[in-house]
mmCIF file of C-alpha atoms in Angstrom:
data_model
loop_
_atom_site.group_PDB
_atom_site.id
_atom_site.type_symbol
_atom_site.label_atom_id
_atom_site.label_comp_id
_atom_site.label_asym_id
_atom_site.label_seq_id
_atom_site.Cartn_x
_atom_site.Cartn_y
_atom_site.Cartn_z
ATOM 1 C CA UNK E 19 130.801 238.216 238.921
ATOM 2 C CA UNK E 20 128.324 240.999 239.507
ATOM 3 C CA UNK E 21 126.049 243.489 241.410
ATOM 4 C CA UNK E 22 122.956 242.638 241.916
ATOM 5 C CA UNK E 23 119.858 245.123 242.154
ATOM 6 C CA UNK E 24 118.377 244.248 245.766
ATOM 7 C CA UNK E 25 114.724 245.116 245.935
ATOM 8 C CA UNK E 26 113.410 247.905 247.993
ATOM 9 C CA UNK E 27 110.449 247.069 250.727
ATOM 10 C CA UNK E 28 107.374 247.286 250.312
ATOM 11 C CA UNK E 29 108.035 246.008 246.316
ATOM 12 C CA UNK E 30 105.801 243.354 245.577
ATOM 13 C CA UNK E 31 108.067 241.087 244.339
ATOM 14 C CA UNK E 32 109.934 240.514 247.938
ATOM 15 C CA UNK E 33 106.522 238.570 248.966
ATOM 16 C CA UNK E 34 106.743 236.221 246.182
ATOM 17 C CA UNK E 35 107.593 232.531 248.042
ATOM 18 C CA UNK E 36 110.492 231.133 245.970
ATOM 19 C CA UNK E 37 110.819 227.727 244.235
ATOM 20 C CA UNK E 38 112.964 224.936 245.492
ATOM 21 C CA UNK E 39 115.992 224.558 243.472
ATOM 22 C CA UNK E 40 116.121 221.424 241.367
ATOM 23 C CA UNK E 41 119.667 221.201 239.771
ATOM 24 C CA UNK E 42 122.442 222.694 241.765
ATOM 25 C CA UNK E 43 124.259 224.175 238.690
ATOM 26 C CA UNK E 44 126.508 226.437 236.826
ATOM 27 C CA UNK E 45 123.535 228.764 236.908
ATOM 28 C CA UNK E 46 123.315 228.212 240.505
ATOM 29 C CA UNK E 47 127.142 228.440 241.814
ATOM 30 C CA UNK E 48 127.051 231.886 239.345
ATOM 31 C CA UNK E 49 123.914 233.294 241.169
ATOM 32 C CA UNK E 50 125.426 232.056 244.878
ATOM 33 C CA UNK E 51 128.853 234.040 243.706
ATOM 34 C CA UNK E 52 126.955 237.324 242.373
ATOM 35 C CA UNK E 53 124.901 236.803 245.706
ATOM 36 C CA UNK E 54 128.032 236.751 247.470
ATOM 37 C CA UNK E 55 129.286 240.067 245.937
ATOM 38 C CA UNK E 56 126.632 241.686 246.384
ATOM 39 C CA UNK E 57 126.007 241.415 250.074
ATOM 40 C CA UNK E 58 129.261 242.392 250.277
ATOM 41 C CA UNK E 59 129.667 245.468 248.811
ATOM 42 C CA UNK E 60 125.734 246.117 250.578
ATOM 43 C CA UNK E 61 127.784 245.570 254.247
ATOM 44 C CA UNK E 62 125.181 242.606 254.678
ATOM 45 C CA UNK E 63 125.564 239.821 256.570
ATOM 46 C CA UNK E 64 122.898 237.561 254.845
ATOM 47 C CA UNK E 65 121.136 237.379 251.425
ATOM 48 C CA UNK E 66 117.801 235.826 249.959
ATOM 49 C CA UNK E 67 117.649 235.193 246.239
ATOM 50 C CA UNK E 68 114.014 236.451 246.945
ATOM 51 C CA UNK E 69 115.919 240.108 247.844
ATOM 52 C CA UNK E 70 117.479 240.164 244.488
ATOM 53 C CA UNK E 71 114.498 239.089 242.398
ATOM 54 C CA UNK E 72 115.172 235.641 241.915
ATOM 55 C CA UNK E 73 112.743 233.268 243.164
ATOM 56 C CA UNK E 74 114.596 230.533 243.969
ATOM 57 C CA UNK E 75 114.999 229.007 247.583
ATOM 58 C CA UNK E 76 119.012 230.121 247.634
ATOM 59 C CA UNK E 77 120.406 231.990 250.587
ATOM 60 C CA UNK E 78 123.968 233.196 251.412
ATOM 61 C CA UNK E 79 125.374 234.390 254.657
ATOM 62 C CA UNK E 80 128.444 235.366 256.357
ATOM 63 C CA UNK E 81 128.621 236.813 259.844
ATOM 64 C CA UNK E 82 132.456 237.866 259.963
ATOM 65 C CA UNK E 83 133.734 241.013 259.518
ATOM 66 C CA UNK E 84 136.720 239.315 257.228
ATOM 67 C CA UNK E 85 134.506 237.885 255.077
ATOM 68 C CA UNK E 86 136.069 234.649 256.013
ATOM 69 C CA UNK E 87 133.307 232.124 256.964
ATOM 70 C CA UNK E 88 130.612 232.459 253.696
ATOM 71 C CA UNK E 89 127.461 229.746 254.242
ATOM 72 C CA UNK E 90 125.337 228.987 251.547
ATOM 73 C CA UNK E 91 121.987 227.415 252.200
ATOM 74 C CA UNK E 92 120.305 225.645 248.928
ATOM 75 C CA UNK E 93 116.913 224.881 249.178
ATOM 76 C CA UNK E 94 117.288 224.916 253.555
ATOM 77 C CA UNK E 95 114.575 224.166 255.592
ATOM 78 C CA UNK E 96 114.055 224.507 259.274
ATOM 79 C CA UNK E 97 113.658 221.431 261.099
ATOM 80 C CA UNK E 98 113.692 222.152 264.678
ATOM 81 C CA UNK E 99 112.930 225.277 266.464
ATOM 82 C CA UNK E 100 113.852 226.059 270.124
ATOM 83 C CA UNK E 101 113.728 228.803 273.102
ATOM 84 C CA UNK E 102 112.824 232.396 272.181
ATOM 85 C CA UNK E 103 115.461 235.458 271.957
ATOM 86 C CA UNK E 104 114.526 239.250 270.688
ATOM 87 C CA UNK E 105 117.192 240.811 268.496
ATOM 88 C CA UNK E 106 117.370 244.048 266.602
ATOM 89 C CA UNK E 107 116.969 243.100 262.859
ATOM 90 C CA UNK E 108 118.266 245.224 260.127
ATOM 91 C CA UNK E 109 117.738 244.496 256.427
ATOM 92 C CA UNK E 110 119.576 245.190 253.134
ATOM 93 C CA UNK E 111 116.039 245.618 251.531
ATOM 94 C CA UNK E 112 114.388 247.737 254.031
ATOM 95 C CA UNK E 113 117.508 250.303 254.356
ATOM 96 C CA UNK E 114 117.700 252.315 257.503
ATOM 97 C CA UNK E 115 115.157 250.382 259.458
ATOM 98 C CA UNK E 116 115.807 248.754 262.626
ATOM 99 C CA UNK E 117 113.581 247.332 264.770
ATOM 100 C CA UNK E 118 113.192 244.041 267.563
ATOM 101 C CA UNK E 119 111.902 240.574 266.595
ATOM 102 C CA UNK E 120 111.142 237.454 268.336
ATOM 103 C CA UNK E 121 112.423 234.671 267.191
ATOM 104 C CA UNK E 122 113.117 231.230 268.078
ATOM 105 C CA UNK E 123 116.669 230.982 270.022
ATOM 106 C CA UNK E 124 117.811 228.106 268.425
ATOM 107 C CA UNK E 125 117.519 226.397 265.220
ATOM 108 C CA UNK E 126 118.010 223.031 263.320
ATOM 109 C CA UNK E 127 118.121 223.695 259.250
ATOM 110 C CA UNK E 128 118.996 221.402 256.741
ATOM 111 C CA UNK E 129 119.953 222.318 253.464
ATOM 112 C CA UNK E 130 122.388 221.839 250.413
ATOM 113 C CA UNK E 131 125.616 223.905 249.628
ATOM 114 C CA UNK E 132 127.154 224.944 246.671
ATOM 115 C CA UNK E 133 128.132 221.785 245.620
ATOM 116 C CA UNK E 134 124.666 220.126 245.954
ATOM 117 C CA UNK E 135 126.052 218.202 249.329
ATOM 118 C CA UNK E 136 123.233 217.773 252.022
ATOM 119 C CA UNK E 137 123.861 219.065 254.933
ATOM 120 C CA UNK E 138 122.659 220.166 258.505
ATOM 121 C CA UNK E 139 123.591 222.264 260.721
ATOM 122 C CA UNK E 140 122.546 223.718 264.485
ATOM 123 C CA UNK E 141 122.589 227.175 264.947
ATOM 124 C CA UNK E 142 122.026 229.707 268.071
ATOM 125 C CA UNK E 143 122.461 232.930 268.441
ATOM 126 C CA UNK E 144 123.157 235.661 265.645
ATOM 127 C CA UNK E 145 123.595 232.799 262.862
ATOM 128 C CA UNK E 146 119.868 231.239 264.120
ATOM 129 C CA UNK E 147 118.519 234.532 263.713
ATOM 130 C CA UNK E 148 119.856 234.651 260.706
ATOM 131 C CA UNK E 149 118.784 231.879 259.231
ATOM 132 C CA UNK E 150 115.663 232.498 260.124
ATOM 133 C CA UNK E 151 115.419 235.567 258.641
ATOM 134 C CA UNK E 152 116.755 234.722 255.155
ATOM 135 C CA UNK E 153 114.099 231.846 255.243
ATOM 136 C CA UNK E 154 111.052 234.598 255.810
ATOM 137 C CA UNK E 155 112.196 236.005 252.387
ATOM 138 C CA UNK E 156 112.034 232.704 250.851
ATOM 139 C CA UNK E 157 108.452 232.675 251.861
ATOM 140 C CA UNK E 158 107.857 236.185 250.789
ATOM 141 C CA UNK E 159 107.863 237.906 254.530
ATOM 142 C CA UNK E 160 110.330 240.970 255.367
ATOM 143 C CA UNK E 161 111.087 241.550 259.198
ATOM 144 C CA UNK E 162 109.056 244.175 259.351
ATOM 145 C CA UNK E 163 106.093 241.670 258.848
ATOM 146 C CA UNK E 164 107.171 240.423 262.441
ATOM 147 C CA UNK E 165 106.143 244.260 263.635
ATOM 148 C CA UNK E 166 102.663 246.318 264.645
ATOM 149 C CA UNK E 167 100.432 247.051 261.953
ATOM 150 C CA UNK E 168 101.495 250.735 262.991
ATOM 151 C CA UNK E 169 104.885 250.366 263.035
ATOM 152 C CA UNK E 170 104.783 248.692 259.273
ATOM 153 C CA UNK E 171 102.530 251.501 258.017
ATOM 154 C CA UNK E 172 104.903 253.840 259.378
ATOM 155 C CA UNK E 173 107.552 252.442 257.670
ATOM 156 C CA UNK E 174 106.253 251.999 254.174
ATOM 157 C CA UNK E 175 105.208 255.445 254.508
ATOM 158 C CA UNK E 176 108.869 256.566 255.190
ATOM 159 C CA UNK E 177 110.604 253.952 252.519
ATOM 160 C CA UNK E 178 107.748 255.100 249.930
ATOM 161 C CA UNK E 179 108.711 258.728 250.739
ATOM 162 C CA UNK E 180 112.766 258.213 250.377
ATOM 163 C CA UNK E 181 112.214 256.539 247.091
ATOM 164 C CA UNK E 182 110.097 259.613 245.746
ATOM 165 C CA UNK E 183 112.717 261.982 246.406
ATOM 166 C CA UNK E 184 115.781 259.471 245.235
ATOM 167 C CA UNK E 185 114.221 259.374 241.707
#
């Protein structure tokens, strides 16, 4: 396995809108584990493929501290949206930044797992908002997107600045 180089906000390449995946592979279950690893060792709780500059519709998640429930989502697409909940978002490729979104409260998604099975799956709560999330970056949106036009200059302004003084 291995680290993967997550891509900072505002880089271009995290509003590319990823490709379904047609062959869930060796290629595949190797990108899901690297994935894995690297939201790991990140502290993350979810992962695009988008966020690690591959544009392929391919999410992992896992909300426990123990590590011990991992989801993957292949090619997952929301089928059913319902209620409305605000939540502070975080993200591993906008580092530092928190901020409140709306999103919908609960969610229906459907996707395939490591394996290539189909499945679905209803979510509420944290794992809705997650879901939701990772599927933004498969369309090429960050959270921050979700914000003011202020509030996003202001924070590409600050991001832009921390990466000038980290090189």
């Amino acid at each position: 396995m291995a680290l993967l180089n997550i891509l900072q906000y505002p880089d271009e390449r995290l509003h590319k809108v990823a490709a379904p995946v047609a062959e869930v592979d060796g290629r595949i279950k190797t990108l899901v584990a690297n994935m894995f690893e690297t939201m790991y060792e990140a502290r993350g709780i979810g992962l695009a493929a988008t966020q690690v500059d591959v544009h392929e519709r391919v999410v992992v998640m896992d909300l426990t501290e123990d590590k011990s429930e991992p989801r993957v989502f292949i090619n997952p697409v929301i089928t059913h949206k319902d209620g409305e909940t605000t939540y502070e978002e975080g993200c591993l490729s906008v580092p530092g930044i928190y901020d409140t979104v709306t999103r919908a409260e609960r969610v229906t998604v459907e996707a395939l797992n490591e394996n290539g099975e189909k499945f679905t799956l209803e979510a509420d709560g944290l794992l809705a908002i997650c879901i939701q999330h990772e599927l933004d970056h498969l369309m090429g949106k960050v959270f921050v997107e979700h914000l003011s036009q202020l509030k996003q200059n202001r924070i590409k302004t600050k991001l832009k600045k921390r990466q000038k003084h980290n090189l």
